[in-house]
Tab-separated table of C-alpha atoms in Angstrom:
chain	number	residue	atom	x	y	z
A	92	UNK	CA	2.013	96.607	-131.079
A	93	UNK	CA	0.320	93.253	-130.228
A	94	UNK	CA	0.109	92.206	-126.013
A	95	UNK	CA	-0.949	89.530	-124.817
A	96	UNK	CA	-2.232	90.077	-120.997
A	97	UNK	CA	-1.386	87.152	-118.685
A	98	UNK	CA	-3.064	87.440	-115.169
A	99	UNK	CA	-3.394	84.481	-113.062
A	100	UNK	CA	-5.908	85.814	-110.399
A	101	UNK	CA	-9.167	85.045	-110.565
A	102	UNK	CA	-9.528	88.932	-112.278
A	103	UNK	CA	-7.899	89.311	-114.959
A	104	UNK	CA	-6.793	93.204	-113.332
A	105	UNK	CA	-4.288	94.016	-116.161
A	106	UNK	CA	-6.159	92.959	-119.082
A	107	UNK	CA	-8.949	95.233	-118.152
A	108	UNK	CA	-6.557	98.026	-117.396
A	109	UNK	CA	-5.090	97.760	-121.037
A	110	UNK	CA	-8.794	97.281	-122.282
A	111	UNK	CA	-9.396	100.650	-120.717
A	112	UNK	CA	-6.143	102.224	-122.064
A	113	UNK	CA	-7.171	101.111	-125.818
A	114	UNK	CA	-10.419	102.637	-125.313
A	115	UNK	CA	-8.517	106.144	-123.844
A	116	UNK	CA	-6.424	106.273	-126.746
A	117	UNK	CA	-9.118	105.489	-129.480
A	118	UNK	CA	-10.505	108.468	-128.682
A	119	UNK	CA	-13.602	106.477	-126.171
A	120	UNK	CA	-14.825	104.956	-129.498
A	121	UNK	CA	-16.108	101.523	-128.603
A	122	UNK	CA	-14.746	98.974	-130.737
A	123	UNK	CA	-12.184	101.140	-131.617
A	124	UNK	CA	-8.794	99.358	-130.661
A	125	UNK	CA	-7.197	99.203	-134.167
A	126	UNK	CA	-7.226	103.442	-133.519
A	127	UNK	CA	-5.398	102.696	-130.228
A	128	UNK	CA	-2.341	101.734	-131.937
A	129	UNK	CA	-2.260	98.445	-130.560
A	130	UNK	CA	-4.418	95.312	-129.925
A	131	UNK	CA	-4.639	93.154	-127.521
A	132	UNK	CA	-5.772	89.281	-126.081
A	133	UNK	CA	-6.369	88.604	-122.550
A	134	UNK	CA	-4.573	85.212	-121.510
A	135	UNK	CA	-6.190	83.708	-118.029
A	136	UNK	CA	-5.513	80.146	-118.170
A	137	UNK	CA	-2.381	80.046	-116.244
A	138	UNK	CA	0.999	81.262	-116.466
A	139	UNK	CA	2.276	81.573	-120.076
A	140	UNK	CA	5.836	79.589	-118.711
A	141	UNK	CA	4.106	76.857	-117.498
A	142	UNK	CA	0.801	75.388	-117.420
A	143	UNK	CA	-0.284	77.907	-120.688
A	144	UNK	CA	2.019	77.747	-122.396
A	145	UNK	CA	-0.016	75.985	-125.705
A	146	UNK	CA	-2.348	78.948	-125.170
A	147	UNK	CA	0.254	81.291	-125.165
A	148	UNK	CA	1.962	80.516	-129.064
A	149	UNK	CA	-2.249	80.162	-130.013
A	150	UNK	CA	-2.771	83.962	-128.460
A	151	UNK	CA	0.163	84.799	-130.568
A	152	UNK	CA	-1.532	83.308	-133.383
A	153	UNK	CA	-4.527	84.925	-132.674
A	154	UNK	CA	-2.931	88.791	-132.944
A	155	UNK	CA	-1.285	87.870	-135.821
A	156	UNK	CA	-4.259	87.135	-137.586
A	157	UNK	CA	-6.190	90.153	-136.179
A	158	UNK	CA	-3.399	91.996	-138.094
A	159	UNK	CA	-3.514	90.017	-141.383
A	160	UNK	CA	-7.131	90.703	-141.518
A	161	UNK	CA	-6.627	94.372	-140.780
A	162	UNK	CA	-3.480	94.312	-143.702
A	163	UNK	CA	-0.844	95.599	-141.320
A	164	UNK	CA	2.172	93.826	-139.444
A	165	UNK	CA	2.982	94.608	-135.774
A	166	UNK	CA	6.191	95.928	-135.196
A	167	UNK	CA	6.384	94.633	-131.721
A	168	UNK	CA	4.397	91.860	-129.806
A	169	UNK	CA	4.767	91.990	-125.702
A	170	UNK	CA	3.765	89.247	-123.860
A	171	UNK	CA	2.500	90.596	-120.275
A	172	UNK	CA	3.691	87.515	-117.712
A	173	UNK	CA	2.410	87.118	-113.791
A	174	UNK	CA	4.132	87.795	-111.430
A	175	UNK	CA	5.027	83.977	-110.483
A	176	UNK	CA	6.133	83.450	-114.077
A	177	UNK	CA	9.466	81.995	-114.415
A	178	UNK	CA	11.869	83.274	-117.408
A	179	UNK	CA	13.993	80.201	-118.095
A	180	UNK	CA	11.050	78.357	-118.418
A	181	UNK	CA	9.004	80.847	-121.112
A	182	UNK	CA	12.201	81.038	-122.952
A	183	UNK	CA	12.484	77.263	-123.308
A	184	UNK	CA	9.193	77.590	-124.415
A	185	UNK	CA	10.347	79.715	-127.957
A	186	UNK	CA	13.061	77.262	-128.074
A	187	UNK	CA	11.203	73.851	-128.202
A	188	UNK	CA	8.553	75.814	-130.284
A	189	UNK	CA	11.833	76.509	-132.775
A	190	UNK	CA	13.391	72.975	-132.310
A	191	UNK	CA	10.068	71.515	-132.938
A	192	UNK	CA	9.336	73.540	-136.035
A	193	UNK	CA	6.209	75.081	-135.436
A	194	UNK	CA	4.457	77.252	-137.656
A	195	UNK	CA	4.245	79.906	-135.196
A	196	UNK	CA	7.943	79.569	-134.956
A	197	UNK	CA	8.961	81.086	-137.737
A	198	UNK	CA	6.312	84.022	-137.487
A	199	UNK	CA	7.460	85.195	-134.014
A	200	UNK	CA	10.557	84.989	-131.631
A	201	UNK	CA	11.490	85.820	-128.183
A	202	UNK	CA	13.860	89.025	-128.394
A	203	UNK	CA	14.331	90.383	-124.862
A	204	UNK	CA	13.014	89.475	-121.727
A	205	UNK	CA	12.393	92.527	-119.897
A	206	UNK	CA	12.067	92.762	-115.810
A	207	UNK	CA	9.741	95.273	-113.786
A	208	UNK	CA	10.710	95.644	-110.524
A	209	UNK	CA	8.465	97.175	-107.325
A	210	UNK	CA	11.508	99.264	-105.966
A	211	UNK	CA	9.958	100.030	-103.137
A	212	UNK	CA	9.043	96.682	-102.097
A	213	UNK	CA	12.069	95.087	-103.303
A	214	UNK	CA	14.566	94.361	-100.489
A	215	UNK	CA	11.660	93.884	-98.358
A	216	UNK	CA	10.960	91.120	-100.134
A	217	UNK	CA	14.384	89.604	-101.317
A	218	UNK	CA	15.055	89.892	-96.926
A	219	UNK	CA	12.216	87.996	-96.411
A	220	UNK	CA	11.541	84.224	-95.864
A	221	UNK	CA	7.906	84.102	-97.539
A	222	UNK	CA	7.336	81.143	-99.747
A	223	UNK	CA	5.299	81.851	-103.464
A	224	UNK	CA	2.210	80.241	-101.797
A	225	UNK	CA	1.774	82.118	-99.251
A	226	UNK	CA	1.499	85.503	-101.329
A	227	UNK	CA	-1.904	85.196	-103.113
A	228	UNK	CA	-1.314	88.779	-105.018
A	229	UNK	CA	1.929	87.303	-107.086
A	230	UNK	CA	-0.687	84.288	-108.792
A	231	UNK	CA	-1.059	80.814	-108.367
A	232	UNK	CA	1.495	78.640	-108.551
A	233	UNK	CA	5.082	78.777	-107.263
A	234	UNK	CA	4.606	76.440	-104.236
A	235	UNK	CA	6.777	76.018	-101.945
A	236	UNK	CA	9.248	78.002	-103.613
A	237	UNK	CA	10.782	81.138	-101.911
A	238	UNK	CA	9.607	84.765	-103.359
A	239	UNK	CA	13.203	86.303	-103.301
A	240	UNK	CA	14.778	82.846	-105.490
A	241	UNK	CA	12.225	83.915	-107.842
A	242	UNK	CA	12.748	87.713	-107.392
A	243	UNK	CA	16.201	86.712	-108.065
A	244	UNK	CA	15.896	84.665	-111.314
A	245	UNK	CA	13.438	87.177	-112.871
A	246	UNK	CA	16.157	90.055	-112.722
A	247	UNK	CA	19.400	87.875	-113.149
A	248	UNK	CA	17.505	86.396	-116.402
A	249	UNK	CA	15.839	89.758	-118.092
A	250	UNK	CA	17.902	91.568	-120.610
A	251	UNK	CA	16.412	95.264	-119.322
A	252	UNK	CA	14.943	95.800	-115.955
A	253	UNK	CA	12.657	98.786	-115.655
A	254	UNK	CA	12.014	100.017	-112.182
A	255	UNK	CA	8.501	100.834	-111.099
A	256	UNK	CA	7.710	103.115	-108.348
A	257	UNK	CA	11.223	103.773	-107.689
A	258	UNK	CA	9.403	107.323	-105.632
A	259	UNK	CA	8.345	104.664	-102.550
């Protein structure tokens, strides 16, 4: 599996999370993620639907030629979006990359757009009135734009939605 970890704080949390779980599963060998069973690039430029979106399709490049030199395919590639990312526009994204006929194109495609929802803070937050701005721990970006519109889109538009800490 190849993931691409996109984290628009200032931290990049989740990439060093998955760093940490490549390292677990290799066994603590240091430079050891091909014995993880996956590989990784960390993405901090912006969300990969909007203003990274170049960076994303060149990450994607980028594992794919980690796994040339290493003589195996993936069988998967995840792309790990923030939480402000919007799916229509990541999905246009694979289709202009298709319609435009780039190289990367006909290596990869978008096959399902998969959800997580926060189950216990869910309704809280579709009840609420709180605009994208003013919730710092979702990423930058979003404006103006209410947190349950986008709560809404991101389920409505995913093909599978897994629900985290559905215990709270």
């Amino acid at each position: 599996v190849g993931c691409v970890v996109n984290d628009v704080a200032e931290v990049n949390i989740d990439a060093k999370l998955v760093k940490r779980t490549e390292r677990a599963l290799a066994g603590g060998k240091g430079g050891g993620e091909a014995d993880a069973g996956f590989d990784s690039v960390e993405l901090d430029n912006g969300c990969v639907c909007c203003s990274a979106g170049d960076d994303l399709f060149q990450a994607l490049a980028k594992l794919l030629g980690l796994a040339k030199r290493r003589g195996y395919a993936y069988e998967r590639l995840v792309v790990e979006s923030s939480g402000v990312a919007e799916p229509q526009n990541l999905r246009d994204r694979f289709q202009e990359a298709d319609l435009l006929g780039l190289p990367i194109s006909r290596l990869v495609r978008m096959d399902h757009m998969i959800t997580v929802v926060d189950s216990g803070a869910f309704y809280a937050t579709l009840k609420s009135h709180e605009k994208i701005k003013e919730r710092p721990d979702l990423g930058v970006g979003g404006g103006r734009r209410p947190v349950a519109d986008l709560l809404v889109e991101q389920v409505e538009f995913a093909d599978a939605v897994v629900l985290n800490k559905s215990d709270t």
